[in-house]
Every structure is written in structure tokens, then in C-alpha cells.
Amino acid sequence: MKKTIAWLLLIAMLITSLPSALAEDTADAAAEETAAEEIAAADMDAEEAGEESEADASAASGEEKQTYEGTAAIAFNMRETPDTGARHRGNVPEGHTLRIDEYHSDWCLVTYRNHSGYAKRSWLNIPGAPDEAEPVQVAPTPAPVVPGKDNSNLPPVADVRKEVSKDPAESNAVDPFYDRSYLPESVDISTAAASVPTEKSVVWPTVGSDDDNEVRYAARTLKVTAVRKAPDSKSPAILTLKKHEDLYVISYGTEWCKVMTAGRKQQIGWAKSQYIYSYHSMDPFQYPIPGWEDYEMTGYVVLKEDYHIDDLVSKSYTGNDLHAGNILFVQLRPDGTVWAQVRRTWAEIPAEICTYYPITNWREAKKGDIIGGYTQYFGQHQGGAFYRSRKNNIARAMKFMADTIIPSGTEYKFYNNIGPVKKGNGYETAGITGGAGTGVGGGVCHTSTLMYESILSLPFYVTDRRPHTDDGATYAPLEFDATVGVYSDMSYVNTLPYDIKMHAYMDRTAGVITVSYECLETVDPAKLADWNLDSHGYTYMFE
């Protein structure tokens, strides 16, 4: 009985003490939580105090952290670190506004809707940001190195650069810089067509005309290429060249080329013509670039009315709505038809809507005659910020090119004359040909390609030219494009015995750009008849 009473008293005591124990535990937990909050607050105060002291130190030193407001040039994912492989921090739709907290030429720290992360500079439009460096271009095929070439007789490079207004509004105007006063008398198309040869005369050295083994071209291999003892696929191979190796062409044929290797031990053999590209003529007076004869222009036209042309090769290209007054270099054919070379195809233009002006051969030119030129087309219907910026960059470069006088013996360097290509000079961020993304000045290669095409029918000595990639640029015939930028320039020497004037014409709304060359001096016909590369003072030696 006594034991029972004792147990009952013990249980009652435990029940009585339980609420106070629970209350004490709760109070202890609350105290610990309060203490943790006080510690966290103290830490935060310390961090804020540190930030304030750093800001005070920056202010005292005169430094101020620059922030910008920008927009997303494309839709992208912010990254946790400046690395495309880093974890995503959130998606930013194209065109949305964000804050640039840290500006760098490669990656920027940005804030979008209270979330921060890293974005590549090329993904952003940042008005007022520091000027960037030159545009990033696809690494082009390196130019061939010609062994033994002696450039000691090259004339000094004349500075033909010109001052152009930096007002972007001027670059957006249609045809603001084209002087049509030099246009000569037009001719009847049917009369002109009668004098067009029915067959093209091939003047490059053909197989069998190479007894002296003179090197006519420097070139490169398009793929792994076997050099054989004879022009026959069953002939033993002398050696095998790697892709993109230099070699020299002695004679050119549609199937085989006689070549010389470019190594220390130069060997002569035969290689398939289809495996050779990127030709550079050692003497453009005698040896034009193989294949260009198909694309030579006979003259230019001024349209009398609007007309639409199509690119029948590219399904994504919607053609061009040409306007009355547009000036286009064309190929007049013996049957009297007029053809425009549009990107990688041809489009016929009705002869009845054309006023035709023939090109004058440079050996017969008098002051005021047009001796060469070419026309290119770009996507007038393609919209979006990058396409608008691309058109602006094309117009900007064309304005630098327009009405430039290139004296006889002067080397014209394209990139040197239209640059520096940066935002402070009126250029904008746009897409770059060849899959390299975007960069300041995207689109200027369209104009350097146009300039290269415009000189191929003239005996100008090309000192620098490189294709974008093996496949070239889709807006130009295969193998006839010219990239410029960080890695290369497009340059040539005016080897003619007279000064020339480069004209540049653009109609933004029609997607048309044209470059032409005007003779500025009437020269003694006897001097013109005998003029060649040697008379100009160049010598090239091969070991």
C-alpha cells in the first residue's frame, strides 16, 4: 500500500513539473534564435559598414564604378560565372532591359529582374559603353607565303584615307554619296550585244604551255591532295600535301594543274584542279584568276523602272526590290539579254528597262571613262536589330570608300581606310559571316568582298586577300570573297599608269551596293599599249 502511494506521489510530481520544463526549453530555443538573429544582423551591419568604407575609399581616390543600362541583343541565359558552360541563372528574352553592373570586353555582370549573372558582351546592346576593339572575325585561311618574292620595289603606301562625318544619321540615308555626273553616253543594247564575243577567251596558262616552268599563281590546297608525276589519277604520287598547304601553280587546266610544292625541296608535279583554291596571280597583267572569266561584267545599267530579282539558290533569301535609278553592273550577252550576278546565281533584267553603259578597257581609257566595277546585293527584307545594324555598317564602309582617289603606284588598304571599326566611329554590333556570332562592324566584309570583285577584271596587284572559310561567303560566288578584320586586310596596288577614282553607291531600301573605277587622266596610247607589271617596277624572284 505504501509503495503504491509513493509511486502515485512520484507520478503527480512529474506531471506538475512538465509545463515548466517545456516552457524553459521553449524559452531557451527562443533565446538561441534571438541570439542567432542578432549575430546575423551584426554580420550584415559589418558587411554594410565594410562596403560603405570601400565606397568611401573609392570616392576618396576619385574612382567610381560605372554602370550602364542596356538591352539583350539576343535571348540568352545568364551564367553563374563568366563561362558558357557555367550553371544558368535565368533567361533574358531578346530586347528586354537590364543593368550592366560590371562592363568588360568579353563578359559583363548584369542584373535582370533582381537576378544577377554573367553575359557575353556580344549578347548585349549597351549604348554609351566604351568603344570595343576591332570586330572578331572567323579565322580566315592564311595567305600563301611566296618564297623569294622581292617587295623592295613596292612604292610607299600613300595615305588615301578621308574624313567622314561620324553622324550615324548620315549613314542611314539612301544614296548620300554617289556622284552620277561622270556617267558617259549610253549605247544601244542590241548594238553593244553584237560586239560581245560568243565564246570567252581563256588567257590563263593552260596545260601544255608551261615549258619554262614559270610560276603563275600562289594557291592553297582545299583538302588532302596527291601531287603526281603525270596528269593521271593512276600515276604514282610524288608526295601528299595536307589541307591548306601552300603550293604554286605553273599551268591551269579544268581537270589538272601543273604545280610546284612550297617546301624547301620544291618539287614539280600534277594535282587535281578541284583540290586547289585561293589563287593569287603573280602577274595580273598576264594571268587573271582562273574561273573569274565567268563573272566578268561588260558594263552597267541605270534602271528606268522598279524591278524584282530573286536569288534562286538560297531559300532563305527573298530577293531584292530594285528601284528606278539603281546602278547595277551587269553582263550583256551576245543574244542581247542583260544579266545581274546575284549572290551565287544570275537574274535576268529586261533589256527594255535598262539604260546601258559599256565598260572601257583600261588600255583605251580616257579621262572620265569607267574601267571596271561590280555590284553586290544584301538582304533588304531581313529585319531585327542586327540586320539594321549590318546595313548601317555596310553604308558606313561605303561612305569611306566613296570618291577616293588612288594615285598610280599607290597601295590601297581597305581596313586601314574604312577603320578603325569601332562604335566611336559609327559602327554597330551585327552578325558576322562564317558563324562567328556577332561583333562591332559585322557586314563590312560584304564591302571588302565587293571591292575584291570589282578589281579582278583589272590588272591590279593584290597584296592581301583571304577568304572567310573554305566555303566562302554566300553573298559572293564561291572562292571570290574577301574577309577583313583582326586577322587580315584586303589591299591592292593601282598598277595602272594613271590615277583612278573609286565610286561607291548604295541603295539601302533596294539592298544594292556598287563600286566602280574612273580613269582620271588621258595617257599616251603608245604608253598604254606597252604598259605591264615590269614597266611598273615590280620584280618577283623564285628560288
Coordinates of C-alpha atoms in Angstrom, one line a residue:
M1 CA 0.0 0.0 0.0
K2 CA 2.8 2.4 1.0
K3 CA 4.6 1.5 -2.3
T4 CA 1.5 2.3 -4.3
I5 CA 1.1 5.7 -2.5
A6 CA 4.8 6.5 -3.2
W7 CA 4.5 5.7 -6.9
L8 CA 1.4 7.9 -7.2
L9 CA 3.1 10.8 -5.5
L10 CA 6.1 10.5 -7.9
I11 CA 3.9 10.5 -11.0
A12 CA 2.0 13.6 -9.7
M13 CA 5.3 15.5 -9.2
L14 CA 6.4 14.6 -12.8
I15 CA 3.1 15.8 -14.3
T16 CA 3.3 19.0 -12.3
S17 CA 6.9 19.8 -13.4
L18 CA 6.3 19.1 -17.2
P19 CA 4.8 22.5 -18.2
S20 CA 7.6 24.4 -16.6
A21 CA 10.3 22.2 -18.3
L22 CA 8.6 22.7 -21.7
A23 CA 8.4 26.4 -21.0
E24 CA 12.1 26.5 -20.2
D25 CA 13.0 24.6 -23.4
T26 CA 10.9 27.0 -25.4
A27 CA 12.5 30.0 -23.8
D28 CA 16.0 28.6 -24.4
A29 CA 15.1 28.0 -28.1
A30 CA 13.7 31.5 -28.4
A31 CA 16.8 32.9 -26.8
E32 CA 19.1 31.0 -29.2
E33 CA 17.0 32.1 -32.2
T34 CA 17.2 35.7 -31.0
A35 CA 20.9 35.4 -30.5
A36 CA 21.4 34.0 -34.0
E37 CA 19.4 36.8 -35.5
E38 CA 21.4 39.4 -33.5
I39 CA 24.7 37.8 -34.8
A40 CA 23.4 37.7 -38.4
A41 CA 22.3 41.4 -38.0
A42 CA 25.7 42.2 -36.6
D43 CA 27.4 40.4 -39.5
M44 CA 25.2 42.2 -42.0
D45 CA 26.0 45.6 -40.3
A46 CA 29.7 44.7 -40.5
E47 CA 29.4 43.9 -44.2
E48 CA 27.5 47.0 -45.0
A49 CA 30.0 49.0 -42.9
G50 CA 32.8 47.4 -45.0
E51 CA 31.0 48.2 -48.3
E52 CA 30.5 51.8 -47.1
S53 CA 34.1 52.1 -46.1
E54 CA 35.2 50.7 -49.5
A55 CA 32.8 53.1 -51.3
D56 CA 34.2 55.9 -49.2
A57 CA 37.8 54.8 -50.1
S58 CA 36.8 54.7 -53.8
A59 CA 35.3 58.1 -53.5
A60 CA 38.3 59.4 -51.8
S61 CA 40.6 58.0 -54.5
G62 CA 38.4 59.6 -57.2
E63 CA 37.3 56.2 -58.6
E64 CA 33.6 55.5 -59.5
K65 CA 32.1 52.2 -60.5
Q66 CA 30.5 52.7 -63.9
T67 CA 27.1 51.0 -64.6
Y68 CA 25.1 51.0 -67.8
E69 CA 21.6 50.3 -68.9
G70 CA 21.3 48.0 -71.9
T71 CA 19.1 45.5 -73.7
A72 CA 19.5 41.9 -74.7
A73 CA 20.7 41.7 -78.3
I74 CA 19.6 38.1 -78.4
A75 CA 17.7 35.8 -76.0
F76 CA 20.3 34.2 -73.6
N77 CA 20.8 32.5 -70.2
M78 CA 22.7 34.4 -67.6
R79 CA 25.6 32.3 -66.2
E80 CA 26.8 31.9 -62.6
T81 CA 30.4 32.5 -63.7
P82 CA 31.8 34.0 -66.9
D83 CA 31.8 30.7 -68.8
T84 CA 29.3 29.4 -71.3
G85 CA 29.5 26.0 -69.5
A86 CA 28.5 27.5 -66.1
R87 CA 25.2 27.0 -64.4
H88 CA 22.2 29.0 -65.6
R89 CA 21.0 32.0 -63.5
G90 CA 17.9 32.8 -65.5
N91 CA 16.8 33.5 -69.1
V92 CA 16.8 37.0 -70.5
P93 CA 14.4 37.5 -73.6
E94 CA 15.7 39.4 -76.6
G95 CA 15.1 43.2 -76.4
H96 CA 14.5 43.2 -72.6
T97 CA 16.1 45.9 -70.5
L98 CA 18.8 45.0 -67.9
R99 CA 21.5 46.7 -65.9
I100 CA 25.2 46.2 -66.6
D101 CA 27.0 46.2 -63.2
E102 CA 30.4 45.4 -64.5
Y103 CA 31.5 46.1 -68.1
H104 CA 34.2 44.0 -69.7
S105 CA 35.0 43.5 -73.4
D106 CA 34.4 39.7 -73.1
W107 CA 31.9 39.1 -70.2
C108 CA 29.7 41.5 -68.3
L109 CA 28.0 41.2 -64.9
V110 CA 24.3 42.0 -65.4
T111 CA 21.1 42.3 -63.4
Y112 CA 17.7 41.4 -64.8
R113 CA 14.6 41.5 -62.6
N114 CA 16.7 41.4 -59.4
H115 CA 18.7 38.4 -60.5
S116 CA 22.3 38.8 -61.4
G117 CA 24.6 36.7 -63.6
Y118 CA 27.2 36.9 -66.4
A119 CA 26.5 37.5 -70.1
K120 CA 28.9 37.7 -73.0
R121 CA 29.4 41.2 -74.3
S122 CA 28.3 40.2 -77.8
W123 CA 24.8 39.3 -76.4
L124 CA 24.2 42.9 -75.2
N125 CA 23.4 46.2 -76.7
I126 CA 24.9 48.8 -74.4
P127 CA 24.5 52.5 -75.5
G128 CA 27.3 54.6 -74.3
A129 CA 29.6 51.7 -73.4
P130 CA 33.4 52.1 -74.0
D131 CA 34.5 51.5 -77.6
E132 CA 35.3 47.9 -78.3
A133 CA 38.3 46.6 -80.1
E134 CA 38.2 45.6 -83.7
P135 CA 35.5 43.1 -84.7
V136 CA 36.1 39.4 -84.1
Q137 CA 36.2 37.6 -87.4
V138 CA 36.3 34.0 -88.3
A139 CA 39.9 33.0 -88.6
P140 CA 40.4 33.0 -92.3
T141 CA 42.6 30.8 -94.4
P142 CA 46.2 32.2 -94.1
A143 CA 47.5 33.9 -97.1
P144 CA 50.1 32.0 -99.1
V145 CA 53.8 32.9 -98.5
V146 CA 55.6 33.3 -101.8
P147 CA 59.3 32.2 -101.4
G148 CA 61.8 34.6 -102.8
K149 CA 59.3 37.3 -103.5
D150 CA 61.1 40.7 -103.6
N151 CA 59.0 43.6 -102.4
S152 CA 61.8 46.1 -102.4
N153 CA 60.4 47.9 -105.4
L154 CA 56.9 48.3 -104.0
P155 CA 56.1 52.0 -103.8
P156 CA 55.4 53.6 -100.5
V157 CA 51.8 53.4 -99.3
A158 CA 50.1 56.7 -99.8
D159 CA 47.5 57.7 -97.2
V160 CA 44.3 57.9 -99.1
R161 CA 42.1 57.9 -96.1
K162 CA 39.4 60.5 -95.9
E163 CA 37.4 62.3 -93.2
V164 CA 33.8 61.1 -92.9
S165 CA 31.2 62.6 -90.6
K166 CA 30.5 60.4 -87.6
D167 CA 26.9 61.4 -87.5
P168 CA 25.1 58.0 -87.8
A169 CA 22.1 59.7 -89.4
E170 CA 24.1 60.4 -92.5
S171 CA 25.0 56.7 -92.9
N172 CA 21.3 55.8 -92.9
A173 CA 20.5 58.0 -95.9
V174 CA 19.8 56.4 -99.3
D175 CA 22.5 57.2 -101.8
P176 CA 24.0 60.1 -100.0
F177 CA 27.5 59.9 -101.5
Y178 CA 27.2 59.0 -105.2
D179 CA 28.0 61.5 -107.9
R180 CA 26.3 60.5 -111.2
S181 CA 27.7 63.4 -113.1
Y182 CA 30.5 61.2 -114.5
L183 CA 28.1 58.8 -116.3
P184 CA 29.1 58.8 -120.1
E185 CA 26.8 58.5 -123.0
S186 CA 24.7 55.3 -123.1
V187 CA 24.7 52.9 -126.0
D188 CA 22.0 50.8 -127.7
I189 CA 21.9 47.4 -126.1
S190 CA 21.3 45.5 -129.3
T191 CA 24.3 47.3 -131.0
A192 CA 26.5 46.6 -127.9
A193 CA 25.5 42.9 -127.8
A194 CA 26.6 42.4 -131.4
S195 CA 30.2 43.1 -130.3
V196 CA 30.2 40.7 -127.3
P197 CA 32.3 37.5 -128.1
T198 CA 30.2 34.4 -128.4
E199 CA 32.9 32.4 -126.6
K200 CA 35.1 33.6 -123.7
S201 CA 38.8 33.7 -124.4
V202 CA 40.7 31.9 -121.7
V203 CA 44.0 33.6 -121.3
W204 CA 45.4 31.8 -118.2
P205 CA 48.3 29.4 -119.0
T206 CA 46.8 26.1 -120.0
V207 CA 48.3 22.6 -119.7
G208 CA 51.0 22.2 -122.3
S209 CA 52.0 25.9 -122.4
D210 CA 54.4 25.6 -119.5
D211 CA 57.8 24.5 -120.9
D212 CA 59.6 27.2 -118.9
N213 CA 58.0 26.1 -115.6
E214 CA 57.3 29.7 -114.7
V215 CA 55.2 30.0 -111.6
R216 CA 52.0 31.9 -112.4
Y217 CA 50.0 31.6 -109.2
A218 CA 50.3 31.1 -105.5
A219 CA 47.5 29.0 -104.2
R220 CA 46.4 26.5 -101.4
T221 CA 45.1 23.0 -101.2
L222 CA 41.4 22.7 -100.4
K223 CA 41.8 19.2 -99.0
V224 CA 44.5 16.4 -98.7
T225 CA 46.0 16.4 -102.2
A226 CA 48.3 14.0 -104.0
V227 CA 50.9 15.5 -106.3
R228 CA 51.5 13.0 -109.1
K229 CA 54.2 12.5 -111.7
A230 CA 51.7 12.9 -114.6
P231 CA 48.2 14.3 -115.0
D232 CA 46.6 10.9 -114.4
S233 CA 45.0 9.5 -111.3
K234 CA 46.8 6.2 -111.8
S235 CA 50.2 8.0 -112.0
P236 CA 52.5 7.5 -109.0
A237 CA 52.3 10.1 -106.3
I238 CA 55.4 12.2 -105.6
L239 CA 54.1 13.3 -102.3
T240 CA 50.9 14.2 -100.5
L241 CA 50.0 17.7 -99.3
K242 CA 47.9 18.4 -96.3
K243 CA 44.8 20.5 -96.3
H244 CA 45.5 24.3 -96.5
E245 CA 49.2 23.8 -97.6
D246 CA 50.8 26.4 -99.9
L247 CA 51.6 25.4 -103.4
Y248 CA 52.4 27.2 -106.7
V249 CA 50.6 26.7 -110.0
I250 CA 52.6 26.6 -113.2
S251 CA 49.7 25.9 -115.5
Y252 CA 46.0 25.6 -115.0
G253 CA 43.6 23.2 -116.6
T254 CA 39.9 22.4 -115.9
E255 CA 40.9 19.0 -114.6
W256 CA 44.7 19.1 -113.8
C257 CA 47.2 21.8 -112.7
K258 CA 50.9 21.6 -113.1
V259 CA 52.2 22.6 -109.6
M260 CA 55.3 23.2 -107.6
T261 CA 55.4 22.5 -103.9
A262 CA 56.3 25.2 -101.5
G263 CA 58.7 23.4 -99.2
R264 CA 62.4 23.6 -99.0
K265 CA 62.7 20.9 -101.6
Q266 CA 60.5 22.3 -104.3
Q267 CA 59.1 19.5 -106.5
I268 CA 57.1 19.8 -109.7
G269 CA 54.1 17.5 -110.4
W270 CA 50.4 17.4 -111.2
A271 CA 47.4 17.9 -108.9
K272 CA 43.6 17.9 -109.4
S273 CA 42.3 21.4 -110.1
Q274 CA 39.2 20.8 -107.9
Y275 CA 41.5 20.4 -104.9
I276 CA 43.2 23.9 -105.4
Y277 CA 41.7 27.2 -104.4
S278 CA 42.6 30.8 -103.2
Y279 CA 44.6 31.8 -106.2
H280 CA 46.9 34.8 -106.2
S281 CA 48.3 35.9 -109.5
M282 CA 52.0 36.6 -109.8
D283 CA 51.3 38.9 -112.8
P284 CA 47.7 40.0 -113.2
F285 CA 48.6 41.7 -116.5
Q286 CA 49.1 38.2 -118.0
Y287 CA 47.4 35.8 -115.7
P288 CA 43.9 36.5 -114.5
I289 CA 42.4 34.4 -111.6
P290 CA 41.1 31.1 -113.0
G291 CA 37.3 31.0 -113.0
W292 CA 36.7 34.7 -112.9
E293 CA 36.1 34.9 -116.6
D294 CA 32.6 33.6 -116.0
Y295 CA 31.7 36.5 -113.7
E296 CA 33.2 39.4 -115.6
M297 CA 30.9 42.4 -116.2
T298 CA 30.6 44.0 -119.6
G299 CA 29.0 47.3 -118.4
Y300 CA 26.5 48.8 -116.1
V301 CA 22.9 49.9 -116.3
V302 CA 20.6 52.5 -114.8
L303 CA 17.1 51.1 -114.3
K304 CA 14.2 53.0 -115.8
E305 CA 11.6 51.4 -113.5
D306 CA 11.3 49.2 -110.5
Y307 CA 12.0 45.5 -110.8
H308 CA 12.2 42.5 -108.5
I309 CA 15.1 40.0 -108.8
D310 CA 15.4 36.6 -107.0
D311 CA 18.2 34.5 -105.6
L312 CA 17.1 31.1 -106.9
V313 CA 19.8 29.3 -104.9
S314 CA 19.1 30.3 -101.3
K315 CA 15.6 29.5 -100.0
S316 CA 16.1 31.9 -97.1
Y317 CA 16.9 34.9 -99.3
T318 CA 13.8 36.7 -100.6
G319 CA 15.4 38.6 -103.4
N320 CA 15.6 42.4 -104.0
D321 CA 13.1 45.1 -105.0
L322 CA 15.2 47.2 -107.3
H323 CA 14.2 50.8 -107.9
A324 CA 14.2 53.1 -110.9
G325 CA 17.6 54.9 -110.9
N326 CA 19.6 52.0 -109.3
I327 CA 23.0 51.5 -110.9
L328 CA 24.0 47.9 -111.5
F329 CA 27.0 46.3 -113.1
V330 CA 25.7 43.6 -115.5
Q331 CA 26.8 41.0 -118.1
L332 CA 25.5 41.7 -121.5
R333 CA 25.4 38.5 -123.6
P334 CA 25.5 38.1 -127.3
D335 CA 21.8 37.4 -127.6
G336 CA 21.1 40.9 -126.2
T337 CA 19.9 39.7 -122.7
V338 CA 21.1 41.5 -119.6
W339 CA 22.1 39.5 -116.5
A340 CA 22.8 40.6 -112.9
Q341 CA 25.1 38.4 -110.8
V342 CA 23.1 38.0 -107.6
R343 CA 24.9 36.3 -104.8
R344 CA 25.6 32.8 -106.2
T345 CA 23.2 32.8 -109.1
W346 CA 22.2 35.0 -112.1
A347 CA 19.0 37.0 -112.6
E348 CA 17.8 38.4 -116.0
I349 CA 16.8 42.0 -116.1
P350 CA 14.6 43.1 -119.1
A351 CA 16.7 45.0 -121.6
E352 CA 13.9 47.4 -122.2
I353 CA 14.0 48.8 -118.7
C354 CA 17.8 49.4 -118.8
T355 CA 20.0 52.3 -120.0
Y356 CA 23.3 50.6 -120.8
Y357 CA 26.8 51.9 -120.4
P358 CA 29.8 49.7 -121.5
I359 CA 33.0 49.4 -119.5
T360 CA 36.0 50.9 -121.3
N361 CA 39.1 48.7 -121.5
W362 CA 41.8 50.2 -119.3
R363 CA 44.3 50.4 -122.2
E364 CA 41.9 52.5 -124.2
A365 CA 40.6 54.7 -121.4
K366 CA 40.4 58.5 -121.5
K367 CA 39.7 60.8 -118.6
G368 CA 36.2 60.2 -117.3
D369 CA 35.8 56.6 -118.6
I370 CA 34.7 53.8 -116.3
I371 CA 37.2 51.0 -116.5
G372 CA 35.7 48.5 -114.0
G373 CA 33.3 47.7 -111.2
Y374 CA 30.9 45.3 -109.6
T375 CA 27.5 45.1 -107.8
Q376 CA 26.5 43.1 -104.7
Y377 CA 23.1 42.6 -103.0
F378 CA 22.2 42.2 -99.4
G379 CA 19.0 41.3 -97.5
Q380 CA 16.8 44.3 -97.7
H381 CA 13.8 42.5 -96.2
Q382 CA 15.5 40.9 -93.2
G383 CA 14.6 42.7 -90.0
G384 CA 15.7 42.8 -86.5
A385 CA 18.3 44.9 -84.7
F386 CA 21.3 43.0 -86.1
Y387 CA 20.2 43.3 -89.7
R388 CA 19.5 47.0 -89.3
S389 CA 23.0 47.4 -87.8
R390 CA 24.5 45.3 -90.5
K391 CA 23.0 47.7 -93.1
N392 CA 24.4 50.7 -91.2
N393 CA 27.9 49.1 -91.1
I394 CA 27.7 48.5 -94.9
A395 CA 26.7 52.1 -95.5
R396 CA 29.4 53.4 -93.2
A397 CA 32.1 51.5 -95.0
M398 CA 30.7 52.5 -98.4
K399 CA 30.9 56.2 -97.4
F400 CA 34.6 55.9 -96.5
M401 CA 35.2 54.3 -99.9
A402 CA 33.2 56.8 -102.0
D403 CA 35.1 59.3 -104.2
T404 CA 38.5 58.0 -103.0
I405 CA 41.4 58.9 -105.4
I406 CA 44.0 56.2 -105.6
P407 CA 47.2 57.5 -107.4
S408 CA 49.1 55.4 -109.8
G409 CA 51.6 53.2 -107.8
T410 CA 49.6 53.6 -104.5
E411 CA 48.6 50.6 -102.4
Y412 CA 45.0 50.9 -101.2
K413 CA 44.4 49.1 -97.8
F414 CA 40.7 48.6 -97.3
Y415 CA 40.6 48.1 -93.5
N416 CA 43.1 50.9 -92.9
N417 CA 40.8 53.3 -94.9
I418 CA 37.4 52.4 -93.5
G419 CA 38.5 51.9 -89.9
P420 CA 39.0 51.9 -87.1
V421 CA 35.9 49.7 -86.9
K422 CA 34.6 50.6 -83.5
K423 CA 31.4 52.2 -82.1
G424 CA 33.1 55.5 -81.7
N425 CA 33.5 55.6 -85.5
G426 CA 29.8 54.9 -86.2
Y427 CA 29.9 51.1 -86.5
E428 CA 27.4 48.9 -84.6
T429 CA 27.2 45.3 -83.4
A430 CA 25.9 42.9 -86.0
G431 CA 26.1 39.3 -87.3
I432 CA 29.4 38.1 -88.7
T433 CA 29.7 35.9 -91.8
G434 CA 31.0 32.4 -91.1
G435 CA 29.3 31.5 -87.9
A436 CA 31.4 33.6 -85.5
G437 CA 28.4 35.2 -83.8
T438 CA 28.3 38.9 -83.6
G439 CA 30.8 41.8 -83.4
V440 CA 31.2 45.5 -84.0
G441 CA 31.3 46.1 -87.7
G442 CA 29.6 43.0 -88.8
G443 CA 28.8 43.5 -92.5
V444 CA 31.9 45.4 -93.6
C445 CA 33.2 42.1 -95.2
H446 CA 30.4 42.5 -97.7
T447 CA 32.0 45.7 -98.9
S448 CA 35.6 44.3 -98.9
T449 CA 34.3 41.4 -101.0
L450 CA 32.6 43.8 -103.4
M451 CA 35.9 45.7 -103.7
Y452 CA 37.8 42.5 -104.4
E453 CA 35.3 41.5 -107.1
S454 CA 35.4 45.0 -108.7
I455 CA 39.2 44.8 -109.3
L456 CA 39.5 41.2 -110.6
S457 CA 39.0 42.4 -114.2
L458 CA 41.7 45.0 -113.8
P459 CA 45.5 44.2 -113.6
F460 CA 45.8 45.5 -110.0
Y461 CA 48.3 43.6 -107.9
V462 CA 46.6 42.1 -104.9
T463 CA 48.9 42.4 -101.8
D464 CA 46.5 40.9 -99.3
R465 CA 43.3 38.9 -99.6
R466 CA 41.9 35.9 -97.7
P467 CA 38.6 34.0 -98.0
H468 CA 36.3 33.7 -95.0
T469 CA 36.3 29.9 -95.0
D470 CA 36.6 27.1 -97.5
D471 CA 33.0 27.7 -98.5
G472 CA 33.4 31.5 -98.7
A473 CA 30.5 33.9 -98.1
T474 CA 27.1 33.0 -99.6
Y475 CA 26.6 36.5 -100.9
A476 CA 29.5 36.0 -103.4
P477 CA 30.5 33.5 -106.0
L478 CA 32.4 30.6 -104.5
E479 CA 36.1 31.5 -104.0
F480 CA 35.6 35.2 -104.7
D481 CA 35.0 36.7 -101.2
A482 CA 37.5 38.7 -99.0
T483 CA 37.4 38.8 -95.3
V484 CA 38.8 41.7 -93.2
G485 CA 39.3 42.3 -89.5
V486 CA 41.6 41.3 -86.8
Y487 CA 43.3 38.6 -89.0
S488 CA 43.5 40.2 -92.4
D489 CA 43.0 43.1 -94.8
M490 CA 42.0 43.5 -98.4
S491 CA 44.6 45.5 -100.3
Y492 CA 45.9 46.1 -103.8
V493 CA 48.3 48.3 -105.7
N494 CA 47.0 50.6 -108.6
T495 CA 49.4 49.3 -111.2
L496 CA 47.9 51.4 -114.0
P497 CA 49.8 54.4 -115.5
Y498 CA 47.1 56.8 -114.3
D499 CA 45.3 57.8 -111.1
I500 CA 41.8 56.4 -110.6
K501 CA 38.8 57.4 -108.6
M502 CA 36.7 54.8 -106.7
H503 CA 33.0 55.5 -106.6
A504 CA 30.6 53.8 -104.1
Y505 CA 26.9 53.7 -104.5
M506 CA 24.3 52.2 -102.1
D507 CA 20.5 52.0 -102.0
R508 CA 19.6 50.7 -98.6
T509 CA 16.0 50.1 -99.4
A510 CA 16.8 48.1 -102.5
G511 CA 19.7 46.1 -100.9
V512 CA 22.2 47.2 -103.6
I513 CA 25.8 48.2 -103.3
T514 CA 28.1 49.1 -106.3
V515 CA 31.7 50.1 -106.6
S516 CA 33.2 51.5 -109.9
Y517 CA 36.6 53.0 -111.0
E518 CA 37.0 56.1 -113.1
C519 CA 40.1 57.0 -115.2
L520 CA 41.3 60.4 -114.1
E521 CA 43.9 61.1 -116.9
T522 CA 44.2 60.6 -120.6
V523 CA 47.5 58.8 -121.2
D524 CA 49.5 58.5 -124.4
P525 CA 48.1 55.4 -126.2
A526 CA 51.6 54.1 -127.0
K527 CA 52.4 54.1 -123.3
L528 CA 49.1 52.3 -122.5
A529 CA 49.8 49.6 -125.2
D530 CA 53.2 48.7 -123.8
W531 CA 52.4 49.0 -120.1
N532 CA 52.9 45.9 -118.0
L533 CA 54.0 44.8 -114.5
D534 CA 57.7 45.1 -115.3
S535 CA 57.3 48.6 -116.6
H536 CA 55.7 49.5 -113.3
G537 CA 58.8 48.4 -111.5
Y538 CA 58.0 45.1 -109.8
T539 CA 60.3 42.1 -109.8
Y540 CA 59.5 38.7 -108.3
M541 CA 62.1 36.1 -107.9
F542 CA 61.7 32.4 -107.1
E543 CA 64.5 30.2 -105.7

